[in-house]
Structure formats: C-alpha cells, structure tokens
mmCIF file of N, CA and C in Angstrom:
data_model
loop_
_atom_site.group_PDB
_atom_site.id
_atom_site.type_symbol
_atom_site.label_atom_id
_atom_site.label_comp_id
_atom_site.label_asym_id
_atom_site.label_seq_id
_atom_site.Cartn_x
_atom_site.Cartn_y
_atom_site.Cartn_z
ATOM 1 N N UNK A 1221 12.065 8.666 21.184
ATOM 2 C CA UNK A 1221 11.631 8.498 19.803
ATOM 3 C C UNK A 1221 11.342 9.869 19.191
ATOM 4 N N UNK A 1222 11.808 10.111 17.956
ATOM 5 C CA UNK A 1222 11.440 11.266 17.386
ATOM 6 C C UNK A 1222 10.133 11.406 17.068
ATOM 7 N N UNK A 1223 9.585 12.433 17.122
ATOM 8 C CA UNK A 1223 8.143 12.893 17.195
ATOM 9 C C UNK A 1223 8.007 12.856 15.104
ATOM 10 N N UNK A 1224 6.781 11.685 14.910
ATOM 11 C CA UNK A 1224 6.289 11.466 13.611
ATOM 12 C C UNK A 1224 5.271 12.059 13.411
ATOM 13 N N UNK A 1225 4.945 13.207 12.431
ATOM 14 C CA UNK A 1225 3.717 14.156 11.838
ATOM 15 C C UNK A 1225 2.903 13.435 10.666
ATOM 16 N N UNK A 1226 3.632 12.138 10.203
ATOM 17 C CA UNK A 1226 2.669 11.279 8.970
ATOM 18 C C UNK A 1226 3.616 10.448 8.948
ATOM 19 N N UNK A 1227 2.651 9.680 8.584
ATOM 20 C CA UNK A 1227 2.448 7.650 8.634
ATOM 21 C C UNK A 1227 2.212 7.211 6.844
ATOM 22 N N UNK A 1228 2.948 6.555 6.314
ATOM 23 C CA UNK A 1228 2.300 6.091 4.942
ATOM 24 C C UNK A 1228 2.397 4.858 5.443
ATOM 25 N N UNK A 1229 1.008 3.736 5.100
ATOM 26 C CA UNK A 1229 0.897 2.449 5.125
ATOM 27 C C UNK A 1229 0.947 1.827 3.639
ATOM 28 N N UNK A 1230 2.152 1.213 3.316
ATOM 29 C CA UNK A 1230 1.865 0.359 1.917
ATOM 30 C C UNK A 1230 0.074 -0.829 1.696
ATOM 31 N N UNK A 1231 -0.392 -0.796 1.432
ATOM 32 C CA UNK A 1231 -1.596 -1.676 1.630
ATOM 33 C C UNK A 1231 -1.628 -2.208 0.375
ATOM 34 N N UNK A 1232 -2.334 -4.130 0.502
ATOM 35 C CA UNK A 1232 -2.650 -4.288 -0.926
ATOM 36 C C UNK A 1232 -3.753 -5.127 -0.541
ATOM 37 N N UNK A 1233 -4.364 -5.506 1.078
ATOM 38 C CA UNK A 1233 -5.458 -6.118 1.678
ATOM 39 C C UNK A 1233 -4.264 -7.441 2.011
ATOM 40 N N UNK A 1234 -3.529 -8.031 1.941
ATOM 41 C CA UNK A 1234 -2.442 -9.173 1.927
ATOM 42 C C UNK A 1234 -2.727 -9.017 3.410
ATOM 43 N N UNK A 1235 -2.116 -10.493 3.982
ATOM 44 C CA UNK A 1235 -2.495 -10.306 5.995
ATOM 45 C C UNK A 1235 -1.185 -9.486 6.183
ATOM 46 N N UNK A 1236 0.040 -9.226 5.684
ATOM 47 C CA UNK A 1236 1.356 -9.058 6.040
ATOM 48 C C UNK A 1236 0.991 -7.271 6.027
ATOM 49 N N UNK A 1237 0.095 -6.912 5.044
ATOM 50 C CA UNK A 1237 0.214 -4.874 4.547
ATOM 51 C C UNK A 1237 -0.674 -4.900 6.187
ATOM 52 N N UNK A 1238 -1.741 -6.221 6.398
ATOM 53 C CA UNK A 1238 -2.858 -6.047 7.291
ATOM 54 C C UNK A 1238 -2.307 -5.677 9.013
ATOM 55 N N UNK A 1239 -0.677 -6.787 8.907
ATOM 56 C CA UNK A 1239 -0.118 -6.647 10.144
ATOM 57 C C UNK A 1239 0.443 -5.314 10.007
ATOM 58 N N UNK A 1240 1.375 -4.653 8.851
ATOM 59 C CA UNK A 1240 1.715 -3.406 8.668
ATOM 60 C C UNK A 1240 0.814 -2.541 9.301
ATOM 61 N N UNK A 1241 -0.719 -2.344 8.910
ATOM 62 C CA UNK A 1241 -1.321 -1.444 9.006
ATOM 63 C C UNK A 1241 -1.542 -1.407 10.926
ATOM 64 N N UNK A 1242 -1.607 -2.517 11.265
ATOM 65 C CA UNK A 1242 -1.986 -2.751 12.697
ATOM 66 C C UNK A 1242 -0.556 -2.384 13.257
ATOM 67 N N UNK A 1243 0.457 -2.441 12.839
ATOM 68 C CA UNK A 1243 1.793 -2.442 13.248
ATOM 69 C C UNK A 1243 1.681 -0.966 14.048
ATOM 70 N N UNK A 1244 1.282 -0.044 12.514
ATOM 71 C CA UNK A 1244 1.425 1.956 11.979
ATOM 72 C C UNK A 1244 0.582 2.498 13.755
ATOM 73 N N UNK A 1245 -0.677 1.279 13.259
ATOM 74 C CA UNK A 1245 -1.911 2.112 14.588
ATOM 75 C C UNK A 1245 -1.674 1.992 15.786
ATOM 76 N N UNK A 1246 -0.617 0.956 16.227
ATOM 77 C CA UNK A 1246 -0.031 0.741 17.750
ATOM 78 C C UNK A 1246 0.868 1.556 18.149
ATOM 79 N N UNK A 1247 2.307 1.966 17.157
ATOM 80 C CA UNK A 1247 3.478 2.521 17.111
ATOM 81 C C UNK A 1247 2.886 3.866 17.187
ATOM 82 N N UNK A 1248 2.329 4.074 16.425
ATOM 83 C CA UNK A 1248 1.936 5.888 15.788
ATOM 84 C C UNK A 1248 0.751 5.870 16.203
ATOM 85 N N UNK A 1249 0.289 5.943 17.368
ATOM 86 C CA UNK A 1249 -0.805 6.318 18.026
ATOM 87 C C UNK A 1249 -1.323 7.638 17.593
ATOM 88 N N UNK A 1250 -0.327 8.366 17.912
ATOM 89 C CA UNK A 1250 -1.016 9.866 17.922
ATOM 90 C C UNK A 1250 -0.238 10.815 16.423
ATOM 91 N N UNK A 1251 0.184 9.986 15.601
ATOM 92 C CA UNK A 1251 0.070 10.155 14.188
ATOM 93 C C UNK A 1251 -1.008 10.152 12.830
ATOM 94 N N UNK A 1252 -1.234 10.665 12.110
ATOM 95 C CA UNK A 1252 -1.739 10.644 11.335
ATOM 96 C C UNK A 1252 -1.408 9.398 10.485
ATOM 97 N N UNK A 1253 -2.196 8.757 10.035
ATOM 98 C CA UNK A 1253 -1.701 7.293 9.025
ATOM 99 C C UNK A 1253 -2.607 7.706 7.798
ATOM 100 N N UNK A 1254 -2.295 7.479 6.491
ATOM 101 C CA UNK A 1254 -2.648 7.395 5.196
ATOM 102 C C UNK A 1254 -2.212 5.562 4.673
ATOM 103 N N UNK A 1255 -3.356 5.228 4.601
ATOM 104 C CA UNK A 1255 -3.083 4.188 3.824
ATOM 105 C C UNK A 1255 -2.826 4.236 2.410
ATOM 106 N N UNK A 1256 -1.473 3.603 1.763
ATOM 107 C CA UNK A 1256 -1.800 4.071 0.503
ATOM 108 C C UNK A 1256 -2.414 2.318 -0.148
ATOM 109 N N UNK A 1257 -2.748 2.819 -1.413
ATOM 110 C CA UNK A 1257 -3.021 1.213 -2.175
ATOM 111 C C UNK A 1257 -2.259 1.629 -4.229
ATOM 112 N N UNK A 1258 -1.532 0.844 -4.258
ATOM 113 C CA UNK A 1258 -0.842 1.096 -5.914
ATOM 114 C C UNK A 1258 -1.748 0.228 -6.175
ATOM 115 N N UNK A 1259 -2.682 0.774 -7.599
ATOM 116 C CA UNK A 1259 -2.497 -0.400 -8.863
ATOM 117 C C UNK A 1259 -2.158 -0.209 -9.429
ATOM 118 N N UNK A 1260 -1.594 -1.643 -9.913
ATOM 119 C CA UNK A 1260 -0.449 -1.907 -11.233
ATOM 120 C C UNK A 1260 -1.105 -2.637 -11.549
ATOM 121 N N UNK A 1261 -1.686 -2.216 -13.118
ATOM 122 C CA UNK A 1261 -1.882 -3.028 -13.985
ATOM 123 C C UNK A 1261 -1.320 -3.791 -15.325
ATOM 124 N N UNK A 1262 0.199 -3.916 -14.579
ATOM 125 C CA UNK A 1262 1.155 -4.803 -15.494
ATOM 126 C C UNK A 1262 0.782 -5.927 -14.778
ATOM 127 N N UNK A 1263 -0.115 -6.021 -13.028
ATOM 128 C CA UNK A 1263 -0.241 -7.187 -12.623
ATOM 129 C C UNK A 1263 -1.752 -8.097 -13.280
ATOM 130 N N UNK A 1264 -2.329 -7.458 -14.259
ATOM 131 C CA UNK A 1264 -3.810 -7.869 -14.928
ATOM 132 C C UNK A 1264 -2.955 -8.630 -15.983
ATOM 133 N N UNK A 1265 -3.803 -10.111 -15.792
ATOM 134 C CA UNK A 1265 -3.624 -10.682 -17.010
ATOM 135 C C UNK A 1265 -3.720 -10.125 -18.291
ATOM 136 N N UNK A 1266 -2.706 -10.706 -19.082
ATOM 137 C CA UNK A 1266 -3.236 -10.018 -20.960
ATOM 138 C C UNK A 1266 -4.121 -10.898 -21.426
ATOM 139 N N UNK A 1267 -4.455 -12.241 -21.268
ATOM 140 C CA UNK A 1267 -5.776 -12.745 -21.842
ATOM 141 C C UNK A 1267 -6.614 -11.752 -21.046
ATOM 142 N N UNK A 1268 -7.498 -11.953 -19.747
ATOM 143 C CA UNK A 1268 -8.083 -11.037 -19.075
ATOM 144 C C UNK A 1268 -8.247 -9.772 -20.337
ATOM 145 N N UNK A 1269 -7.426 -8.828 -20.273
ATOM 146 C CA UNK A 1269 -7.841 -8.060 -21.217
ATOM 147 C C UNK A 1269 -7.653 -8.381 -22.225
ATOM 148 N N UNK A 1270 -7.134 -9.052 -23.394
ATOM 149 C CA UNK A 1270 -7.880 -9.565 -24.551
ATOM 150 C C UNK A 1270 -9.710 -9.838 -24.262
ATOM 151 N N UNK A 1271 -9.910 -10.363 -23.429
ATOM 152 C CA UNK A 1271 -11.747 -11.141 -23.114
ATOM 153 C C UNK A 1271 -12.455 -9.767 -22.484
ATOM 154 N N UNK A 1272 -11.946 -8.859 -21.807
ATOM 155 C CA UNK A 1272 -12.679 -7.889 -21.282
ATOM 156 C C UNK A 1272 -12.379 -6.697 -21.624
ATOM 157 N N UNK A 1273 -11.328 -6.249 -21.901
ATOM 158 C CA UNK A 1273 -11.192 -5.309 -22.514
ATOM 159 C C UNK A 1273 -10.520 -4.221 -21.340
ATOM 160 N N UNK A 1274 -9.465 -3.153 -22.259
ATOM 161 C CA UNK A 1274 -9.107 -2.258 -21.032
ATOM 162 C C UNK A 1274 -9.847 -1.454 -19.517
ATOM 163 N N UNK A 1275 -11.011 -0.914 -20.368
ATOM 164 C CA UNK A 1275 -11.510 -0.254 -19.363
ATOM 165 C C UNK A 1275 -12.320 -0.921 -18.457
ATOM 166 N N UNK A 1276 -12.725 -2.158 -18.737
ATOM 167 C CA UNK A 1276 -13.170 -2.906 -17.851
ATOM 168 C C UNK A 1276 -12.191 -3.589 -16.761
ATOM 169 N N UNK A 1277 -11.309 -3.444 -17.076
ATOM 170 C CA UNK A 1277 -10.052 -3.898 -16.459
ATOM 171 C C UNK A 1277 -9.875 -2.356 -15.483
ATOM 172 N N UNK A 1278 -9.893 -1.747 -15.867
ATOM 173 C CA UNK A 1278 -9.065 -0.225 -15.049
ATOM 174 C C UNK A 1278 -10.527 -0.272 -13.938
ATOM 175 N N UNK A 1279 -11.880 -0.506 -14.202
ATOM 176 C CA UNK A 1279 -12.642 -0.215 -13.382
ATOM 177 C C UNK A 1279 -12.863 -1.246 -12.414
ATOM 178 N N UNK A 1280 -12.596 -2.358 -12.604
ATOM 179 C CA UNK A 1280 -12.760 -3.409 -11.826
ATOM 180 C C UNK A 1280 -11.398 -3.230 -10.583
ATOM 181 N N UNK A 1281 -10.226 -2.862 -11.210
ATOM 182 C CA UNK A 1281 -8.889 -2.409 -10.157
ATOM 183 C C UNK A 1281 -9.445 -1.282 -9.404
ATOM 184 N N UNK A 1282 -9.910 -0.108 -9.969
ATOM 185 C CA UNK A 1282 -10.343 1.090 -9.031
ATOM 186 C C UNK A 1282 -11.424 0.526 -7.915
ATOM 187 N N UNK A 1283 -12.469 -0.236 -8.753
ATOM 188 C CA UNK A 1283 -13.432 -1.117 -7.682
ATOM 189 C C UNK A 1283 -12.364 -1.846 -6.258
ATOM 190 N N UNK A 1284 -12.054 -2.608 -6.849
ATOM 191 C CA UNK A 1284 -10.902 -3.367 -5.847
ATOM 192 C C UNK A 1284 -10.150 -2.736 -5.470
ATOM 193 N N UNK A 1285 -9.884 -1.358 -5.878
ATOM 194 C CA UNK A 1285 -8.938 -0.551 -4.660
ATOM 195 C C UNK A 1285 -9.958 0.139 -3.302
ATOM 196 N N UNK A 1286 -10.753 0.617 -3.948
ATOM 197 C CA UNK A 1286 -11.482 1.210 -3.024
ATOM 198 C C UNK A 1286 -12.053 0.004 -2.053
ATOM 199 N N UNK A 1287 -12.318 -1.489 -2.335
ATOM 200 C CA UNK A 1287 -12.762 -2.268 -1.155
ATOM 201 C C UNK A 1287 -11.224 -2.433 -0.432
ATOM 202 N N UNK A 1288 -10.508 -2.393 -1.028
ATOM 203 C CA UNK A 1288 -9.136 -2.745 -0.153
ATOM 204 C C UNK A 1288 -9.151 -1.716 1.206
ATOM 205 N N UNK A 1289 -9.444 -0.347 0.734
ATOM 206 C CA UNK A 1289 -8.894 0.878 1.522
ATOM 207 C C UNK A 1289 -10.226 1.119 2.449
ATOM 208 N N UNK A 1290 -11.175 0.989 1.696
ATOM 209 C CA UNK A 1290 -12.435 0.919 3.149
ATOM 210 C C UNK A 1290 -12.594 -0.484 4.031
ATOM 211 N N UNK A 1291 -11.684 -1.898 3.526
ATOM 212 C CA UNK A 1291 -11.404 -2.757 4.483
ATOM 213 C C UNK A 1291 -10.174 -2.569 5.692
ATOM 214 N N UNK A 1292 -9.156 -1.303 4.992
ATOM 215 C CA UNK A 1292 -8.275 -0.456 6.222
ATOM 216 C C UNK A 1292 -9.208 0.567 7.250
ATOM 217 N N UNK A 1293 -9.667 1.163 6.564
ATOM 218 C CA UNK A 1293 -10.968 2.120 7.103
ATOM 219 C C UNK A 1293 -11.506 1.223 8.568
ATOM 220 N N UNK A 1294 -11.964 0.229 7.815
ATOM 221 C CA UNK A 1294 -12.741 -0.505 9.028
ATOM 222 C C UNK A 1294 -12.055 -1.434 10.189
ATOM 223 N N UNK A 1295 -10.609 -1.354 9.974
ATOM 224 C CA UNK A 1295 -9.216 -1.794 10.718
ATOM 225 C C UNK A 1295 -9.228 -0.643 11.210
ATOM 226 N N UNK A 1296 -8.591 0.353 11.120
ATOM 227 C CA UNK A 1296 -8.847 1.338 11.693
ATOM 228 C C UNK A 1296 -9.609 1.876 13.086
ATOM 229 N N UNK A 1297 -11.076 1.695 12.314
ATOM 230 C CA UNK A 1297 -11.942 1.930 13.394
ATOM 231 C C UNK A 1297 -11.745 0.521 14.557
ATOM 232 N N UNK A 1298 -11.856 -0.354 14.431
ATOM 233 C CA UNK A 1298 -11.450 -1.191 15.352
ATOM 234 C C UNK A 1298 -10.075 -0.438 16.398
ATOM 235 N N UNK A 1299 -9.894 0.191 15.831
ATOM 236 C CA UNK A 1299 -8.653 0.636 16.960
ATOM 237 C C UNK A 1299 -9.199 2.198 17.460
ATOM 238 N N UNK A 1300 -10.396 2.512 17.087
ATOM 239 C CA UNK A 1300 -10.473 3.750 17.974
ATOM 240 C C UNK A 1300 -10.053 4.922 16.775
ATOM 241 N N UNK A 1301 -9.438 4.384 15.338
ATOM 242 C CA UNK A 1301 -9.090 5.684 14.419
ATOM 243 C C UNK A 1301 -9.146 5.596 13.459
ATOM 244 N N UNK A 1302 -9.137 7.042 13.079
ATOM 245 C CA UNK A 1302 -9.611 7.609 11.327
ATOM 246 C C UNK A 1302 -8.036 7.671 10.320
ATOM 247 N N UNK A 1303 -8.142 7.296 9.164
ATOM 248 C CA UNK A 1303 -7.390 7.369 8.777
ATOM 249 C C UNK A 1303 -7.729 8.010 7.081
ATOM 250 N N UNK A 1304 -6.655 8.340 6.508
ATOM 251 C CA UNK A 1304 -6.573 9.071 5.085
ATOM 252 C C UNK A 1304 -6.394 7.922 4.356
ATOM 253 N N UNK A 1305 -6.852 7.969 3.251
ATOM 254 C CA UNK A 1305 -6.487 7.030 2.173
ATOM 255 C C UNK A 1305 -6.106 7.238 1.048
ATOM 256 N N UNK A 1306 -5.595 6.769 -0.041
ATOM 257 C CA UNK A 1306 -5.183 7.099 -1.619
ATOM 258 C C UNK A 1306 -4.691 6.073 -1.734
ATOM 259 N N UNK A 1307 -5.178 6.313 -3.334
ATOM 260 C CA UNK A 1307 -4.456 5.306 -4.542
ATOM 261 C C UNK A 1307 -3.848 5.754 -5.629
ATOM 262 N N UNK A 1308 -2.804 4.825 -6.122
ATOM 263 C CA UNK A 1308 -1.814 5.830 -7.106
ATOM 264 C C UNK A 1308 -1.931 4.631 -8.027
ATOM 265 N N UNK A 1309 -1.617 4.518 -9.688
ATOM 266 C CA UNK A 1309 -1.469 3.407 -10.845
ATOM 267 C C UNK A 1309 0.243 4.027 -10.830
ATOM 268 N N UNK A 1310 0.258 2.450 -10.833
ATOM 269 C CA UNK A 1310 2.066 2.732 -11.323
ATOM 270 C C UNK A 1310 2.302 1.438 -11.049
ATOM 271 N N UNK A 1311 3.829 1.216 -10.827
ATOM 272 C CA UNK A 1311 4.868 0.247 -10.154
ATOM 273 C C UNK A 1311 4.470 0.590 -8.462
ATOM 274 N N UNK A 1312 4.472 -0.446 -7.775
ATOM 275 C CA UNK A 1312 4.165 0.115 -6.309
ATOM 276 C C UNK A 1312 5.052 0.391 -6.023
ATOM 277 N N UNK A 1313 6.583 -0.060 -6.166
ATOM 278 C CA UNK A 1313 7.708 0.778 -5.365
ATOM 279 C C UNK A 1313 8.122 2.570 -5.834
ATOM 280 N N UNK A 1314 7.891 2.705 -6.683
ATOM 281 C CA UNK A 1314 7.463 4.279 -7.183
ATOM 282 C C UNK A 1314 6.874 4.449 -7.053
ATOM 283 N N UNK A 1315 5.274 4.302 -6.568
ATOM 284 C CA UNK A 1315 4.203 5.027 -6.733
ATOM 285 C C UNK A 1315 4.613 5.364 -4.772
ATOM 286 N N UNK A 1316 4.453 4.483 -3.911
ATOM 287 C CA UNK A 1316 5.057 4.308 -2.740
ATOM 288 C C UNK A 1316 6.086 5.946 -2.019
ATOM 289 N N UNK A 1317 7.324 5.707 -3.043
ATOM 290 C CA UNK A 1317 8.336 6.272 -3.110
ATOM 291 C C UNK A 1317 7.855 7.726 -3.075
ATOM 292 N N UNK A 1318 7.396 8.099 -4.289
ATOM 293 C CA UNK A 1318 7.125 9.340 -4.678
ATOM 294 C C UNK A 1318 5.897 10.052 -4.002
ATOM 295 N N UNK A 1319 5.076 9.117 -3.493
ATOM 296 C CA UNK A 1319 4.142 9.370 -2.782
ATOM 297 C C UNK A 1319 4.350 10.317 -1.710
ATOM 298 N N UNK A 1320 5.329 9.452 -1.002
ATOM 299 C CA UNK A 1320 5.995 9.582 0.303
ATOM 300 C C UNK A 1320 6.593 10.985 0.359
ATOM 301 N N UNK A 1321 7.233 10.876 -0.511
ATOM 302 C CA UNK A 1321 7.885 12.538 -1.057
ATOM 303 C C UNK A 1321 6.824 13.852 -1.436
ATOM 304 N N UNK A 1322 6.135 13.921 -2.014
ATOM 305 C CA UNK A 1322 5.243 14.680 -2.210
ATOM 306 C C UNK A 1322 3.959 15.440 -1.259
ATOM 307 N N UNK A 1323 4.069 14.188 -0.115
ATOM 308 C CA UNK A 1323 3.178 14.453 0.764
ATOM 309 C C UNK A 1323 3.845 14.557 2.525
ATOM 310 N N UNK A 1324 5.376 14.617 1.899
ATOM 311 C CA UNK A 1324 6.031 14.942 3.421
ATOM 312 C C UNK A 1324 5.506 14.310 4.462
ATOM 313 N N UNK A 1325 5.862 12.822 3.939
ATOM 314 C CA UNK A 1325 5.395 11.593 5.231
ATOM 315 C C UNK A 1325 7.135 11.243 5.547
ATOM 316 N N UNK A 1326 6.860 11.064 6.803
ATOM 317 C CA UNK A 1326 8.090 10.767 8.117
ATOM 318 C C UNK A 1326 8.910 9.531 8.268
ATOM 319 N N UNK A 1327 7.507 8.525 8.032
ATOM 320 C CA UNK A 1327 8.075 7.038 8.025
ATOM 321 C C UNK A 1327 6.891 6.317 6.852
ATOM 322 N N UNK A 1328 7.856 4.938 6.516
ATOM 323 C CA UNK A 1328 7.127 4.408 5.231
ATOM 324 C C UNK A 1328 6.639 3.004 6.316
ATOM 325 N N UNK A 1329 5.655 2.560 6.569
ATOM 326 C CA UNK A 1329 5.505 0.786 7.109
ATOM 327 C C UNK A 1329 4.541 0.003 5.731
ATOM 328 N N UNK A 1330 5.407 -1.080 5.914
ATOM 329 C CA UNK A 1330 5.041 -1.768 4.606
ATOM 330 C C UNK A 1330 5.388 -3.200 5.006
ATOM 331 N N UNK A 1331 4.262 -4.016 4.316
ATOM 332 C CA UNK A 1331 4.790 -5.639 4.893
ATOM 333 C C UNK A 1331 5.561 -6.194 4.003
ATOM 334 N N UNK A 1332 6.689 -6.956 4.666
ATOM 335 C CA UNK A 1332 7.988 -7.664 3.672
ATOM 336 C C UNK A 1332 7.539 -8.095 2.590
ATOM 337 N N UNK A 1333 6.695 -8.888 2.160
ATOM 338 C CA UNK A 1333 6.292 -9.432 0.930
ATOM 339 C C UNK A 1333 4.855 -9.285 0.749
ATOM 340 N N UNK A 1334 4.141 -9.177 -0.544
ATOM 341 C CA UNK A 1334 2.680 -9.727 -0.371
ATOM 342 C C UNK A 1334 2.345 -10.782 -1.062
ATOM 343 N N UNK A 1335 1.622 -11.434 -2.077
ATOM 344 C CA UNK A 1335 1.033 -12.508 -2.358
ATOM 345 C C UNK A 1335 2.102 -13.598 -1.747
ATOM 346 N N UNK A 1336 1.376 -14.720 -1.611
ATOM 347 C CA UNK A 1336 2.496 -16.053 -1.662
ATOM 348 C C UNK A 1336 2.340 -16.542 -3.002
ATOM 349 N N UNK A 1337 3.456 -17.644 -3.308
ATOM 350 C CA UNK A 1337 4.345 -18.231 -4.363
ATOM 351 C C UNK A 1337 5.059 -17.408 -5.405
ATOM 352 N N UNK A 1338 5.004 -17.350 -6.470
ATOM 353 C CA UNK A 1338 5.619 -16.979 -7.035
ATOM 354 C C UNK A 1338 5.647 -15.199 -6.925
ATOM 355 N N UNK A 1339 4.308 -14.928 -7.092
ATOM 356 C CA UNK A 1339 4.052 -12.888 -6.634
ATOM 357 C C UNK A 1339 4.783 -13.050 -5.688
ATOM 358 N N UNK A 1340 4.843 -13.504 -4.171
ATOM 359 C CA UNK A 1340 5.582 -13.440 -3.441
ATOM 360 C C UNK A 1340 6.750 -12.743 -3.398
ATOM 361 N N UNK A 1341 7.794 -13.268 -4.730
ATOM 362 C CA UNK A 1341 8.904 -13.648 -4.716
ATOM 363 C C UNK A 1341 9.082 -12.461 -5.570
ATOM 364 N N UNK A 1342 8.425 -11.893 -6.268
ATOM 365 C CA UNK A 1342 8.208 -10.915 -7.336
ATOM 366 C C UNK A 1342 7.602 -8.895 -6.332
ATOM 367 N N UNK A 1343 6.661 -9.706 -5.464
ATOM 368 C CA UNK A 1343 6.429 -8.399 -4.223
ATOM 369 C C UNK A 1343 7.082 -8.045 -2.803
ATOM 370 N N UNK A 1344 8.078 -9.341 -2.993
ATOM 371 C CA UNK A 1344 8.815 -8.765 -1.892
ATOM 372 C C UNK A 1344 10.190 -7.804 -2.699
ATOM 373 N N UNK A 1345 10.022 -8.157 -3.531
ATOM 374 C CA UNK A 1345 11.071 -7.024 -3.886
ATOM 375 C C UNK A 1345 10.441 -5.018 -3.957
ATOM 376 N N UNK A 1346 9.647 -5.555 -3.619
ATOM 377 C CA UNK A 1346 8.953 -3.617 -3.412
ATOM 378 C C UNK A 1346 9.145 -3.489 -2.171
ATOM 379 N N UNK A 1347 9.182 -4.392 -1.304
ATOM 380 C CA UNK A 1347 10.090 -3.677 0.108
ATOM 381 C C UNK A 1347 11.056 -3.065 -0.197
ATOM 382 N N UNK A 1348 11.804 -4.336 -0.515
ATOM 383 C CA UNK A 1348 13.249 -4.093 -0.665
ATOM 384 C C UNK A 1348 13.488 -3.003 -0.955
ATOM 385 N N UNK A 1349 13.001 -2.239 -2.886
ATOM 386 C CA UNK A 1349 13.099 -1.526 -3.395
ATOM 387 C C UNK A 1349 12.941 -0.094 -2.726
ATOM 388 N N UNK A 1350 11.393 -0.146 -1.719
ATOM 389 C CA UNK A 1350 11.530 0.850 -1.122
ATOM 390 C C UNK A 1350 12.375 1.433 0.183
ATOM 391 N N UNK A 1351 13.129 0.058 0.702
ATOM 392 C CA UNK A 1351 13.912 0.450 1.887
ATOM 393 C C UNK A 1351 14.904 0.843 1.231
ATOM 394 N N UNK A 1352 15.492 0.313 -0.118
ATOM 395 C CA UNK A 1352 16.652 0.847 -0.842
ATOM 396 C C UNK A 1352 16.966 2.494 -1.220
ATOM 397 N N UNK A 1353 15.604 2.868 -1.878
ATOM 398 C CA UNK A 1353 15.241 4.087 -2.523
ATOM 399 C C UNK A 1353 15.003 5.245 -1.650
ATOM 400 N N UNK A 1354 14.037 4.850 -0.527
ATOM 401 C CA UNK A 1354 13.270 6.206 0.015
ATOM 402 C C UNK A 1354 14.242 7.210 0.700
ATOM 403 N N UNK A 1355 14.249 8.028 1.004
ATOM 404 C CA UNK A 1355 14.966 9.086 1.619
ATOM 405 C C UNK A 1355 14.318 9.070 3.147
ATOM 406 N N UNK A 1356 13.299 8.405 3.515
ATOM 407 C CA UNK A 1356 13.178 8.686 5.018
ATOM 408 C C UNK A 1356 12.853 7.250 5.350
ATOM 409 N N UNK A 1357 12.693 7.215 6.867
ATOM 410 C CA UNK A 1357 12.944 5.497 7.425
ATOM 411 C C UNK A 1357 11.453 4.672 6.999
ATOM 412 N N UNK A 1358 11.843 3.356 6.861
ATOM 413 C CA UNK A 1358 10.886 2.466 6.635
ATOM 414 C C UNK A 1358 10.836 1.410 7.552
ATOM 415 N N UNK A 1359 9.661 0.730 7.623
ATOM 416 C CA UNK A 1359 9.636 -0.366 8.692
ATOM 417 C C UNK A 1359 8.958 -1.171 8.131
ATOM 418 N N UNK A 1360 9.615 -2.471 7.926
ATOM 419 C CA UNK A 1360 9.098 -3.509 7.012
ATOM 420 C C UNK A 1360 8.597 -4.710 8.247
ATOM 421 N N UNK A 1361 6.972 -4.559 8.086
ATOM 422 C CA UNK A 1361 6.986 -5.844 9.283
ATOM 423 C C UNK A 1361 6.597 -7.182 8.446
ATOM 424 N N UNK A 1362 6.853 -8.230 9.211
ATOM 425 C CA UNK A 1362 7.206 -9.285 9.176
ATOM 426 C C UNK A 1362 6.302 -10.528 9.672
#
C-alpha cells in the first residue's frame, strides 16, 4: 500500500459519514485524518428563513457544525486518536473537492449517500460527484 500523509473524512454526523469516519481510523492508522463538515445552506428551508431570519439560520448551522465535528472528535477518541477538523459553506461536493486540493490530502473517504428518502437520492450524488471530480483516490464506504 502506498504510504498516505492525510486523510479527508466527508462528515455530516449521518451513520454512513459515521462508518466512513471509522472506516479512515482502521485503514489509516498511522495517518493524519481531518474531518471535514460542508454547510450548505441551499439545504435550510426558505420558510425557516422567512420566520427566523438569515443570521439566525447561519448560526444555528455553525452551531450544528461544530456538534457534528466534536461528535467525530469523540469517535475518534474511542479509537485511541486525535484528529483535525474544518468546516467549509458551499455545495459539499466543491467544498470537499477543493478542500482536498488546497490542503494536499492523499485520499478522500466519504459515505455513499447521506440522509434517507428523498436527500438521500439528492446526497448521494456528492459521492458520485466527488469520485468523478477529485484528482486523487476516494473511498466511498457503504
């Protein structure tokens, strides 16, 4: 196996980013892992913000990113390790993408889909997108 210097974990707290992340800490033992977390807030309702308003909306996502990434944190430690974290606003398959690029990560692991029903059907296409796009290997678990 070729020797990996960084790990990006797609995360969105979903059990599938959760098996991803557990996937990164078994495989890449002695790698560095960064969890990342995108919000997209094309995924916030527009009533929602009609009733609350933007910035209550942007702070409640930053809130909910940061419990997402200190609920990896604490996955993590269950395995004995520390990990990096960040969050990017965008589309997750660009934010993902470019991420990856900028910070000279090796491999992308990301779970095939996240929400079920219809998001589902709508977030599994950011796998896709990113196994399509990225310039270095991805591992979509399942």
């Amino acid at each position: 196996m070729t020797s990996v210097n960084e790990v990006l974990v797609a995360y969105d707290g979903t059990p599938l980013s959760e098996k991803a992340l557990t996937h990164a800490l078994d495989v890449y033992s002695d790698a560095p892992i960064t969890v990342l977390h995108v919000i997209d807030y094309i995924e916030e309702s527009y009533s929602a913000k009609a009733l609350i308003g933007d910035e209550t909306l942007r702070k409640r996502a930053r809130d909910r990113s940061a419990e997402l990434l200190a609920e990896a944190e604490a996955k993590a430690a269950e395995h004995d390790r520390e990990i990096k974290t960040a969050s990017e606003v965008g589309k997750a398959a660009d934010e993902i993408i470019e991420y990856a690029d900028r910070h000279g990560i090796d491999v992308i692991v990301i779970g095939s889909h996240g929400r079920s029903g219809v998001s589902r059907v709508l977030l599994g296409s950011v796998a896709e997108t990113v196994m399509r796009r990225a310039s270095l290997p991805v591992t979509v678990v399942r």
